[in-house]
Amino acid sequence: MIDARLDLLEKFRPDIISNLMLLWRDDDLCLPTDFHLALASAPSITKEALKCGLLSGRLELRRGGLVGRLELTAEGRYLVRRMVRRMRVASSPEVAA
């Protein structure tokens, strides 16, 4: 059974999950990725994903931006896989008919 916290994230923050899905769309979900956020003080879905525990790693301040190597947590990988599955089912010909 899905954890209540993950259920809430799926329901109220699909923007975070879809962003993570796009960032890792062609890569292995277990591989870390380098990030560079141009403005440290700007709102960011990546920073929200870190706060929610869907990403792990550290962003460091460099020249007004944030730079770091981040990876999906087990929860992040789970939610990304679930969203990919749901999108495949929704786009299948049987569902469209």
Short mmCIF file of N, CA, C and O in Angstrom, two decimals:
data_model
loop_
_atom_site.label_atom_id
_atom_site.label_comp_id
_atom_site.label_asym_id
_atom_site.label_seq_id
_atom_site.Cartn_x
_atom_site.Cartn_y
_atom_site.Cartn_z
N MET A 1 0.84 -1.19 0.00
CA MET A 1 0.00 0.00 0.00
C MET A 1 0.89 1.25 0.00
O MET A 1 1.89 1.31 0.69
N ILE A 2 0.48 2.24 -0.78
CA ILE A 2 1.28 3.45 -0.90
C ILE A 2 1.22 4.25 0.40
O ILE A 2 0.18 4.36 1.03
N ASP A 3 2.32 4.78 0.77
CA ASP A 3 2.44 5.61 1.96
C ASP A 3 1.55 6.85 1.79
O ASP A 3 1.44 7.40 0.70
N ALA A 4 0.92 7.30 2.85
CA ALA A 4 0.01 8.45 2.79
C ALA A 4 0.74 9.71 2.30
O ALA A 4 0.18 10.50 1.54
N ARG A 5 1.99 9.87 2.69
CA ARG A 5 2.76 11.04 2.26
C ARG A 5 2.97 11.03 0.75
O ARG A 5 2.83 12.05 0.08
N LEU A 6 3.28 9.85 0.20
CA LEU A 6 3.48 9.74 -1.24
C LEU A 6 2.16 9.96 -1.98
O LEU A 6 2.14 10.56 -3.06
N ASP A 7 1.09 9.50 -1.39
CA ASP A 7 -0.23 9.71 -1.99
C ASP A 7 -0.55 11.20 -2.06
O ASP A 7 -1.06 11.69 -3.07
N LEU A 8 -0.23 11.93 -1.01
CA LEU A 8 -0.44 13.38 -1.00
C LEU A 8 0.42 14.08 -2.05
O LEU A 8 -0.04 15.00 -2.73
N LEU A 9 1.67 13.65 -2.18
CA LEU A 9 2.54 14.24 -3.20
C LEU A 9 1.99 14.00 -4.60
O LEU A 9 1.99 14.90 -5.44
N GLU A 10 1.51 12.79 -4.85
CA GLU A 10 0.94 12.49 -6.17
C GLU A 10 -0.30 13.34 -6.44
O GLU A 10 -0.52 13.78 -7.56
N LYS A 11 -1.08 13.56 -5.41
CA LYS A 11 -2.34 14.28 -5.58
C LYS A 11 -2.14 15.79 -5.69
O LYS A 11 -2.75 16.44 -6.54
N PHE A 12 -1.29 16.36 -4.84
CA PHE A 12 -1.18 17.81 -4.76
C PHE A 12 0.08 18.39 -5.37
O PHE A 12 0.16 19.60 -5.58
N ARG A 13 1.10 17.58 -5.66
CA ARG A 13 2.32 18.10 -6.26
C ARG A 13 2.77 17.27 -7.46
O ARG A 13 3.93 16.87 -7.57
N PRO A 14 1.86 17.02 -8.41
CA PRO A 14 2.28 16.27 -9.60
C PRO A 14 3.31 17.04 -10.43
O PRO A 14 4.04 16.45 -11.21
N ASP A 15 3.38 18.37 -10.22
CA ASP A 15 4.38 19.16 -10.93
C ASP A 15 5.79 18.74 -10.58
O ASP A 15 6.67 18.67 -11.44
N ILE A 16 6.02 18.41 -9.32
CA ILE A 16 7.34 17.96 -8.89
C ILE A 16 7.68 16.62 -9.54
O ILE A 16 8.77 16.45 -10.09
N ILE A 17 6.74 15.70 -9.50
CA ILE A 17 6.98 14.35 -10.04
C ILE A 17 7.17 14.41 -11.55
O ILE A 17 8.08 13.78 -12.10
N SER A 18 6.35 15.20 -12.24
CA SER A 18 6.50 15.29 -13.70
C SER A 18 7.82 15.95 -14.08
O SER A 18 8.45 15.57 -15.07
N ASN A 19 8.27 16.92 -13.30
CA ASN A 19 9.57 17.54 -13.56
C ASN A 19 10.69 16.51 -13.40
O ASN A 19 11.61 16.45 -14.23
N LEU A 20 10.63 15.72 -12.36
CA LEU A 20 11.64 14.68 -12.16
C LEU A 20 11.59 13.65 -13.29
O LEU A 20 12.63 13.19 -13.76
N MET A 21 10.40 13.32 -13.74
CA MET A 21 10.24 12.38 -14.84
C MET A 21 10.90 12.93 -16.10
O MET A 21 11.60 12.20 -16.82
N LEU A 22 10.72 14.21 -16.37
CA LEU A 22 11.34 14.81 -17.55
C LEU A 22 12.86 14.88 -17.43
O LEU A 22 13.58 14.67 -18.40
N LEU A 23 13.35 15.16 -16.24
CA LEU A 23 14.80 15.24 -16.04
C LEU A 23 15.49 13.89 -16.21
O LEU A 23 16.61 13.82 -16.68
N TRP A 24 14.82 12.82 -15.81
CA TRP A 24 15.42 11.49 -15.88
C TRP A 24 14.83 10.64 -17.01
O TRP A 24 14.99 9.44 -17.03
N ARG A 25 14.14 11.23 -17.97
CA ARG A 25 13.38 10.47 -18.97
C ARG A 25 14.22 9.47 -19.76
O ARG A 25 13.75 8.41 -20.09
N ASP A 26 15.45 9.81 -20.08
CA ASP A 26 16.28 8.92 -20.89
C ASP A 26 17.38 8.24 -20.09
O ASP A 26 18.18 7.50 -20.65
N ASP A 27 17.45 8.51 -18.82
CA ASP A 27 18.54 8.00 -18.00
C ASP A 27 18.05 6.94 -17.02
O ASP A 27 16.86 6.81 -16.75
N ASP A 28 19.00 6.21 -16.49
CA ASP A 28 18.73 5.27 -15.42
C ASP A 28 18.31 6.07 -14.20
O ASP A 28 18.99 7.04 -13.82
N LEU A 29 17.21 5.70 -13.59
CA LEU A 29 16.70 6.45 -12.44
C LEU A 29 17.63 6.40 -11.23
O LEU A 29 17.48 7.18 -10.30
N CYS A 30 18.59 5.50 -11.24
CA CYS A 30 19.51 5.38 -10.11
C CYS A 30 20.77 6.23 -10.27
O CYS A 30 21.55 6.36 -9.34
N LEU A 31 20.97 6.81 -11.45
CA LEU A 31 22.16 7.62 -11.69
C LEU A 31 21.98 9.04 -11.18
O LEU A 31 20.92 9.64 -11.39
N PRO A 32 23.00 9.61 -10.53
CA PRO A 32 22.92 11.01 -10.11
C PRO A 32 23.05 11.93 -11.32
O PRO A 32 23.58 11.55 -12.36
N THR A 33 22.55 13.15 -11.17
CA THR A 33 22.59 14.14 -12.24
C THR A 33 23.12 15.45 -11.69
O THR A 33 22.82 15.82 -10.56
N ASP A 34 23.90 16.15 -12.50
CA ASP A 34 24.40 17.46 -12.11
C ASP A 34 23.33 18.52 -12.35
O ASP A 34 22.68 18.51 -13.40
N PHE A 35 23.16 19.41 -11.39
CA PHE A 35 22.17 20.47 -11.49
C PHE A 35 22.85 21.82 -11.40
O PHE A 35 23.84 21.99 -10.69
N HIS A 36 22.29 22.78 -12.09
CA HIS A 36 22.70 24.17 -11.95
C HIS A 36 21.44 25.03 -12.02
O HIS A 36 20.74 25.03 -13.02
N LEU A 37 21.14 25.69 -10.93
CA LEU A 37 20.00 26.60 -10.87
C LEU A 37 20.56 28.02 -10.90
O LEU A 37 21.37 28.40 -10.06
N ALA A 38 20.15 28.79 -11.89
CA ALA A 38 20.74 30.10 -12.14
C ALA A 38 20.56 31.09 -10.98
O ALA A 38 21.49 31.82 -10.65
N LEU A 39 19.39 31.11 -10.37
CA LEU A 39 19.14 32.06 -9.29
C LEU A 39 18.83 31.31 -7.99
O LEU A 39 17.81 30.63 -7.90
N ALA A 40 19.69 31.45 -7.03
CA ALA A 40 19.54 30.72 -5.77
C ALA A 40 18.25 31.10 -5.03
O ALA A 40 17.64 30.27 -4.39
N SER A 41 17.85 32.36 -5.14
CA SER A 41 16.69 32.82 -4.37
C SER A 41 15.36 32.57 -5.09
O SER A 41 14.30 32.77 -4.49
N ALA A 42 15.38 32.15 -6.33
CA ALA A 42 14.14 31.92 -7.09
C ALA A 42 13.47 30.63 -6.66
O ALA A 42 14.13 29.66 -6.28
N PRO A 43 12.13 30.59 -6.72
CA PRO A 43 11.43 29.33 -6.44
C PRO A 43 11.87 28.27 -7.45
O PRO A 43 12.15 28.58 -8.61
N SER A 44 11.92 27.03 -7.01
CA SER A 44 12.40 25.96 -7.89
C SER A 44 11.73 24.64 -7.53
O SER A 44 11.64 24.28 -6.36
N ILE A 45 11.29 23.93 -8.55
CA ILE A 45 10.72 22.60 -8.34
C ILE A 45 11.79 21.65 -7.81
O ILE A 45 11.52 20.77 -7.01
N THR A 46 13.03 21.86 -8.23
CA THR A 46 14.13 21.02 -7.75
C THR A 46 14.32 21.20 -6.24
O THR A 46 14.48 20.22 -5.51
N LYS A 47 14.27 22.43 -5.78
CA LYS A 47 14.39 22.67 -4.33
C LYS A 47 13.21 22.07 -3.59
O LYS A 47 13.37 21.53 -2.50
N GLU A 48 12.02 22.14 -4.17
CA GLU A 48 10.84 21.52 -3.56
C GLU A 48 11.00 20.00 -3.47
O GLU A 48 10.63 19.38 -2.48
N ALA A 49 11.55 19.39 -4.52
CA ALA A 49 11.77 17.94 -4.53
C ALA A 49 12.76 17.55 -3.44
O ALA A 49 12.61 16.51 -2.79
N LEU A 50 13.78 18.37 -3.21
CA LEU A 50 14.72 18.11 -2.12
C LEU A 50 14.02 18.19 -0.76
O LEU A 50 14.21 17.33 0.10
N LYS A 51 13.19 19.21 -0.58
CA LYS A 51 12.46 19.38 0.69
C LYS A 51 11.50 18.22 0.95
O LYS A 51 11.30 17.82 2.08
N CYS A 52 10.89 17.70 -0.13
CA CYS A 52 9.93 16.61 0.00
C CYS A 52 10.59 15.25 0.16
O CYS A 52 9.92 14.25 0.41
N GLY A 53 11.90 15.19 -0.02
CA GLY A 53 12.60 13.92 0.12
C GLY A 53 12.59 13.06 -1.13
O GLY A 53 12.88 11.87 -1.05
N LEU A 54 12.27 13.65 -2.28
CA LEU A 54 12.28 12.89 -3.53
C LEU A 54 13.64 12.93 -4.21
O LEU A 54 13.93 12.12 -5.09
N LEU A 55 14.47 13.89 -3.82
CA LEU A 55 15.84 13.99 -4.29
C LEU A 55 16.77 14.01 -3.09
O LEU A 55 16.41 14.50 -2.02
N SER A 56 17.96 13.49 -3.29
CA SER A 56 18.98 13.59 -2.24
C SER A 56 20.23 14.20 -2.86
O SER A 56 20.44 14.12 -4.06
N GLY A 57 21.01 14.79 -2.02
CA GLY A 57 22.23 15.46 -2.47
C GLY A 57 22.28 16.85 -1.89
O GLY A 57 21.53 17.18 -0.97
N ARG A 58 23.17 17.65 -2.44
CA ARG A 58 23.38 18.99 -1.91
C ARG A 58 23.54 20.00 -3.01
O ARG A 58 24.22 19.74 -4.00
N LEU A 59 22.93 21.14 -2.84
CA LEU A 59 23.13 22.27 -3.75
C LEU A 59 23.95 23.31 -3.01
O LEU A 59 23.62 23.69 -1.88
N GLU A 60 25.03 23.77 -3.64
CA GLU A 60 25.90 24.77 -3.02
C GLU A 60 25.80 26.08 -3.78
O GLU A 60 25.66 26.09 -5.00
N LEU A 61 25.90 27.17 -3.03
CA LEU A 61 25.83 28.50 -3.62
C LEU A 61 27.13 28.81 -4.35
O LEU A 61 28.22 28.72 -3.77
N ARG A 62 27.01 29.17 -5.63
CA ARG A 62 28.16 29.60 -6.43
C ARG A 62 27.73 30.72 -7.35
O ARG A 62 26.87 30.52 -8.21
N ARG A 63 28.30 31.90 -7.15
CA ARG A 63 28.05 33.06 -8.02
C ARG A 63 26.55 33.36 -8.19
O ARG A 63 26.08 33.60 -9.28
N GLY A 64 25.82 33.30 -7.12
CA GLY A 64 24.40 33.64 -7.15
C GLY A 64 23.49 32.50 -7.55
O GLY A 64 22.28 32.61 -7.48
N GLY A 65 24.05 31.38 -7.97
CA GLY A 65 23.26 30.22 -8.36
C GLY A 65 23.54 29.05 -7.45
O GLY A 65 24.39 29.11 -6.57
N LEU A 66 22.83 27.98 -7.66
CA LEU A 66 23.03 26.76 -6.90
C LEU A 66 23.52 25.66 -7.84
O LEU A 66 22.99 25.48 -8.94
N VAL A 67 24.52 24.95 -7.38
CA VAL A 67 25.12 23.88 -8.18
C VAL A 67 25.24 22.65 -7.30
O VAL A 67 25.58 22.75 -6.12
N GLY A 68 24.97 21.49 -7.86
CA GLY A 68 25.12 20.27 -7.08
C GLY A 68 24.84 19.02 -7.88
O GLY A 68 24.36 19.07 -9.01
N ARG A 69 25.14 17.91 -7.28
CA ARG A 69 24.89 16.59 -7.88
C ARG A 69 23.78 15.95 -7.06
O ARG A 69 23.94 15.71 -5.87
N LEU A 70 22.65 15.70 -7.71
CA LEU A 70 21.48 15.17 -7.01
C LEU A 70 21.07 13.84 -7.61
O LEU A 70 21.34 13.55 -8.77
N GLU A 71 20.41 13.03 -6.78
CA GLU A 71 19.88 11.77 -7.27
C GLU A 71 18.50 11.53 -6.68
O GLU A 71 18.16 12.07 -5.63
N LEU A 72 17.72 10.73 -7.39
CA LEU A 72 16.39 10.38 -6.90
C LEU A 72 16.51 9.45 -5.70
O LEU A 72 17.34 8.54 -5.69
N THR A 73 15.69 9.68 -4.70
CA THR A 73 15.60 8.76 -3.58
C THR A 73 14.74 7.57 -4.02
O THR A 73 14.15 7.59 -5.10
N ALA A 74 14.64 6.57 -3.18
CA ALA A 74 13.78 5.42 -3.50
C ALA A 74 12.34 5.88 -3.71
O ALA A 74 11.66 5.41 -4.63
N GLU A 75 11.88 6.81 -2.90
CA GLU A 75 10.52 7.34 -3.05
C GLU A 75 10.37 8.10 -4.37
O GLU A 75 9.36 8.00 -5.04
N GLY A 76 11.38 8.88 -4.72
CA GLY A 76 11.36 9.61 -5.98
C GLY A 76 11.30 8.68 -7.17
O GLY A 76 10.52 8.90 -8.10
N ARG A 77 12.12 7.64 -7.15
CA ARG A 77 12.11 6.66 -8.25
C ARG A 77 10.75 5.97 -8.35
O ARG A 77 10.21 5.78 -9.43
N TYR A 78 10.18 5.63 -7.20
CA TYR A 78 8.88 4.98 -7.17
C TYR A 78 7.80 5.86 -7.80
O TYR A 78 7.02 5.41 -8.65
N LEU A 79 7.76 7.13 -7.41
CA LEU A 79 6.74 8.04 -7.94
C LEU A 79 6.95 8.32 -9.42
O LEU A 79 5.98 8.44 -10.17
N VAL A 80 8.20 8.43 -9.87
CA VAL A 80 8.47 8.65 -11.29
C VAL A 80 8.01 7.43 -12.09
O VAL A 80 7.34 7.57 -13.12
N ARG A 81 8.34 6.24 -11.63
CA ARG A 81 7.91 5.02 -12.33
C ARG A 81 6.39 4.93 -12.40
O ARG A 81 5.82 4.56 -13.42
N ARG A 82 5.73 5.28 -11.31
CA ARG A 82 4.26 5.25 -11.29
C ARG A 82 3.66 6.23 -12.29
O ARG A 82 2.72 5.91 -13.00
N MET A 83 4.24 7.43 -12.37
CA MET A 83 3.72 8.41 -13.31
C MET A 83 3.96 7.95 -14.76
O MET A 83 3.08 8.10 -15.60
N VAL A 84 5.11 7.38 -15.03
CA VAL A 84 5.40 6.87 -16.38
C VAL A 84 4.38 5.78 -16.74
O VAL A 84 3.83 5.79 -17.85
N ARG A 85 4.14 4.86 -15.82
CA ARG A 85 3.15 3.80 -16.06
C ARG A 85 1.76 4.36 -16.34
O ARG A 85 1.08 3.94 -17.26
N ARG A 86 1.36 5.32 -15.54
CA ARG A 86 0.03 5.93 -15.72
C ARG A 86 -0.08 6.63 -17.07
O ARG A 86 -1.11 6.58 -17.72
N MET A 87 0.99 7.29 -17.49
CA MET A 87 0.97 7.98 -18.78
C MET A 87 0.90 6.97 -19.93
O MET A 87 0.21 7.22 -20.91
N ARG A 88 1.60 5.86 -19.79
CA ARG A 88 1.55 4.83 -20.83
C ARG A 88 0.14 4.24 -20.94
O ARG A 88 -0.36 4.03 -22.03
N VAL A 89 -0.47 3.98 -19.80
CA VAL A 89 -1.83 3.43 -19.80
C VAL A 89 -2.80 4.45 -20.40
O VAL A 89 -3.65 4.10 -21.22
N ALA A 90 -2.67 5.69 -20.02
CA ALA A 90 -3.58 6.74 -20.52
C ALA A 90 -3.44 6.95 -22.03
O ALA A 90 -4.41 7.31 -22.70
N SER A 91 -2.24 6.72 -22.56
CA SER A 91 -2.04 6.94 -23.99
C SER A 91 -2.21 5.68 -24.83
O SER A 91 -2.06 5.72 -26.04
N SER A 92 -2.54 4.57 -24.19
CA SER A 92 -2.70 3.33 -24.94
C SER A 92 -3.99 3.39 -25.77
O SER A 92 -4.97 4.03 -25.38
N PRO A 93 -4.03 2.71 -26.92
CA PRO A 93 -5.20 2.76 -27.80
C PRO A 93 -6.48 2.23 -27.14
O PRO A 93 -7.58 2.70 -27.42
N GLU A 94 -6.35 1.26 -26.23
CA GLU A 94 -7.54 0.69 -25.58
C GLU A 94 -8.25 1.74 -24.72
O GLU A 94 -9.46 1.76 -24.63
N VAL A 95 -7.47 2.61 -24.07
CA VAL A 95 -8.05 3.63 -23.20
C VAL A 95 -8.71 4.73 -24.03
O VAL A 95 -9.76 5.24 -23.70
N ALA A 96 -8.09 5.05 -25.19
CA ALA A 96 -8.63 6.12 -26.03
C ALA A 96 -9.95 5.73 -26.67
O ALA A 96 -10.78 6.58 -26.98
N ALA A 97 -10.19 4.44 -26.86
CA ALA A 97 -11.43 3.98 -27.53
C ALA A 97 -12.61 4.00 -26.60
O ALA A 97 -12.60 4.10 -25.47
#
